[in-house]
């Protein structure tokens, strides 16, 4: 059957498709925004892993979780407040020994980031190095340096992973700004789950812990680049098995 609208002939199926899009423009727009955020996380992580003098592979292999925050931007002149939105993924399994999980959307906020980086848009990668750090991030808003021990991550493929700073840290932090890559201190900044964004992405109220640790959602298409890259770069947790059970 055909319909004529404004002088144009449209088939019945075409009319139905148009009607569906007109009926839910808000949902379509918000969904694409959250998907784009995940896609950007994948692109940023790939670019950072391609840096020759970048994140040490042995540290990535011992990380329980990875957080990617693209383009953290300064929002207050003088005070130096910042806000960034990204995603977290953790290795699955009770003791973090499985494949990388579906991503949960996360936020990074801080009063010191802008001061350290000169107000430039900056990408961050955070490695969560033990179960204690991973579990604290999953359950509450975490202040780095107070609720979770954080340190600037060493860089370079051959950087020592057994230094005192690395061994004591629950979270190692890295930044990329103006083409430069380095470990950076984020003490005083906070990490929290972005609940409203996760609801838009997965279509229901769901916590970061349910997404990342309990596997209650499937893998969104927009998160596949990030997760497949992690599965390729670090398919196995090489942490001391005893430490994973503490």
C-alpha positions as MATLAB code, in Angstrom:
seq = 'XXXXXXXXXXXXXXXXXXXXXXXXXXXXXXXXXXXXXXXXXXXXXXXXXXXXXXXXXXXXXXXXXXXXXXXXXXXXXXXXXXXXXXXXXXXXXXXXXXXXXXXXXXXXXXXXXXXXXXXXXXXXXXXXXXXXXXXXXXXXXXXXXXXXXXXXXXXXXXXXXXXXXXXXXXXXXXXXXXXXXXXXXXXXXXXXXXXXXXXXXXXXXXXXXXXXXXXXXXXXXXXXXXXXXXXXXXXXXXXXXXXXXX';
ca = [
       0.000    0.000    0.000;
       1.197    3.562   -0.774;
       0.438    6.905    0.873;
       0.738   10.383   -0.558;
       2.071   13.035    1.882;
       2.751   16.561    0.613;
       2.889   15.330   -2.942;
       5.370   12.525   -2.121;
       4.544    8.871   -2.442;
       5.720    6.777    0.481;
       5.322    3.109    1.133;
       3.612    1.979    4.309;
       6.883    0.760    5.835;
       8.505    4.127    5.241;
       5.671    5.910    7.043;
       6.050    3.622   10.045;
       9.820    4.223   10.288;
       9.378    7.991   10.134;
       6.647    7.847   12.780;
       8.899    5.884   15.134;
      11.707    8.445   14.908;
       9.322   11.352   15.399;
       7.827    9.707   18.456;
      11.108    9.379   20.399;
      13.661   12.041   19.378;
      14.850   12.639   22.949;
      15.695    8.994   23.555;
      17.576    8.726   20.261;
      19.668   11.828   21.000;
      20.602   10.857   24.571;
      21.416    7.290   23.582;
      23.791    8.394   20.839;
      25.545   10.772   23.248;
      26.353    7.990   25.716;
      27.399    5.661   22.920;
      29.727    8.321   21.548;
      31.301    8.673   24.975;
      32.169    4.975   25.033;
      33.458    5.063   21.473;
      35.728    7.982   22.379;
      37.082    6.021   25.354;
      38.054    3.225   22.979;
      39.744    5.602   20.551;
      41.673    7.423   23.292;
      42.856    4.185   24.894;
      44.061    2.870   21.540;
      46.019    6.060   20.882;
      47.609    5.956   24.334;
      48.566    2.289   24.001;
      50.244    3.138   20.672;
      52.599    5.613   22.392;
      56.064    3.948   22.450;
      57.025    5.367   25.854;
      53.599    4.814   27.366;
      51.871    2.626   29.945;
      54.152   -0.272   30.945;
      52.710   -3.545   29.732;
      53.539   -5.369   32.951;
      51.523   -2.838   34.941;
      48.522   -3.164   32.642;
      48.779   -6.932   33.015;
      48.555   -6.574   36.797;
      45.649   -4.123   36.792;
      42.235   -5.291   37.978;
      40.401   -2.353   36.363;
      41.068    0.368   33.802;
      39.389    3.790   33.776;
      39.530    5.988   30.667;
      38.471    9.648   30.940;
      38.753   11.526   27.631;
      39.129   15.316   27.427;
      38.843   16.487   31.018;
      38.040   20.195   30.771;
      38.552   23.096   33.162;
      35.247   24.713   34.185;
      36.247   27.397   36.732;
      38.958   30.023   36.274;
      41.130   30.582   39.338;
      39.793   27.732   41.466;
      40.863   25.120   38.993;
      37.814   22.875   39.144;
      37.537   20.151   36.536;
      35.066   17.553   35.385;
      35.551   14.616   33.059;
      33.361   11.761   31.959;
      34.555    8.366   30.854;
      34.200    4.666   31.614;
      35.527    1.879   33.800;
      35.935   -1.806   33.028;
      37.294   -4.553   35.287;
      38.356   -8.119   34.781;
      35.452  -10.451   35.466;
      35.324  -13.310   37.934;
      35.308  -13.372   41.716;
      39.058  -12.774   41.853;
      39.448  -10.634   38.707;
      40.854  -13.463   36.599;
      38.399  -13.417   33.675;
      37.879  -11.333   30.554;
      37.194   -7.603   30.692;
      33.666   -6.610   31.672;
      31.059   -4.452   30.027;
      31.914   -0.797   30.785;
      30.202    1.414   33.355;
      30.208    5.166   32.829;
      32.214    7.119   35.398;
      33.078   10.722   36.285;
      36.295   12.360   37.510;
      36.084   15.612   39.453;
      38.834   17.618   41.105;
      40.094   20.959   42.345;
      43.739   20.393   41.421;
      43.708   18.962   37.911;
      43.492   22.284   36.107;
      46.351   23.779   38.124;
      48.650   20.900   37.245;
      47.808   20.837   33.555;
      47.496   24.530   32.791;
      43.810   24.309   31.927;
      44.356   22.164   28.843;
      41.922   19.506   27.681;
      43.472   16.275   28.891;
      42.899   12.543   28.546;
      43.360   10.311   31.590;
      43.934    6.586   32.032;
      43.818    5.145   35.550;
      44.953    1.638   36.421;
      43.317    0.090   39.499;
      45.986   -2.207   40.883;
      44.314   -4.353   43.550;
      40.912   -5.718   44.611;
      40.665   -3.280   47.526;
      40.877   -0.314   45.171;
      38.448   -1.892   42.727;
      35.866   -2.675   45.382;
      36.047    0.793   46.938;
      35.464    2.445   43.563;
      32.468    0.218   42.902;
      30.699    1.054   46.141;
      31.083    4.789   46.684;
      32.432    8.161   45.653;
      36.185    7.854   46.166;
      38.634   10.652   46.924;
      42.054    9.816   45.542;
      44.763    9.968   48.156;
      42.285    9.701   51.031;
      39.862    6.845   50.287;
      42.210    5.164   47.814;
      46.002    5.438   47.607;
      46.926    6.980   44.255;
      50.246    7.704   42.581;
      51.549    9.017   39.287;
      52.172    5.953   37.157;
      55.665    5.213   35.854;
      55.897    5.228   32.078;
      58.009    3.436   29.515;
      57.761   -0.167   28.411;
      60.592   -1.206   30.716;
      59.574    0.893   33.752;
      59.985   -0.960   37.033;
      56.713   -2.289   38.405;
      58.123   -3.278   41.795;
      59.029    0.149   43.177;
      57.657    1.121   46.587;
      55.349    3.760   45.072;
      53.827    1.303   42.608;
      53.467   -1.471   45.165;
      51.712    0.785   47.675;
      49.364    2.443   45.190;
      45.826    1.236   44.669;
      45.445    3.447   41.591;
      48.124    4.576   39.108;
      47.273    7.670   37.075;
      48.391    8.796   33.631;
      47.603   11.830   31.475;
      47.968   12.956   27.881;
      47.859   16.671   27.094;
      49.108   18.648   24.079;
      50.714   15.524   22.681;
      52.654   14.784   25.879;
      52.139   11.621   27.917;
      53.109   11.301   31.581;
      52.225    9.940   34.961;
      50.403   12.590   37.001;
      49.226   12.972   40.568;
      45.452   13.267   40.946;
      45.354   13.355   44.738;
      42.333   15.247   45.965;
      40.268   14.399   42.886;
      37.220   12.166   43.173;
      35.850    9.275   41.151;
      32.185    8.332   41.103;
      29.737    6.304   39.084;
      27.719    8.361   36.584;
      24.329    6.881   37.440;
      22.185    8.930   35.066;
      24.467    8.143   32.114;
      24.450    4.419   32.901;
      20.660    4.506   33.021;
      20.524    6.107   29.577;
      23.060    3.693   28.121;
      21.549    0.477   29.510;
      17.909    1.552   29.641;
      17.319    1.068   33.382;
      18.607    2.037   36.803;
      21.732   -0.022   37.373;
      24.809    0.454   39.524;
      28.413    0.344   38.361;
      28.939   -2.748   40.515;
      26.042   -4.559   38.827;
      27.481   -3.695   35.411;
      31.154   -4.391   36.029;
      31.307   -6.989   38.797;
      27.984   -8.798   38.571;
      27.643   -8.959   34.782;
      23.978   -7.951   34.700;
      24.181   -6.334   31.239;
      25.461   -7.335   27.843;
      28.263   -5.596   26.009;
      27.047   -2.428   24.237;
      28.228   -2.109   20.653;
      29.818    1.252   21.433;
      32.034   -0.333   24.084;
      33.411   -3.124   21.944;
      36.496   -1.256   20.694;
      37.694   -0.512   24.224;
      37.012   -3.998   25.555;
      38.382   -5.871   22.551;
      41.575   -3.815   22.745;
      41.978   -4.692   26.424;
      41.268   -8.351   25.727;
      44.009   -8.249   23.082;
      46.554   -6.171   25.003;
      46.072   -7.833   28.391;
      44.064  -11.070   28.187;
      45.346  -12.470   31.493;
      45.714  -11.026   34.988;
      49.342  -11.530   35.988;
      48.969  -10.323   39.566;
      50.051  -12.601   42.380;
      47.085  -15.012   42.748;
      47.332  -14.769   46.542;
      46.909  -10.987   46.447;
      43.734  -11.317   44.403;
      42.049  -13.313   47.164;
      42.738  -10.838   49.957;
];
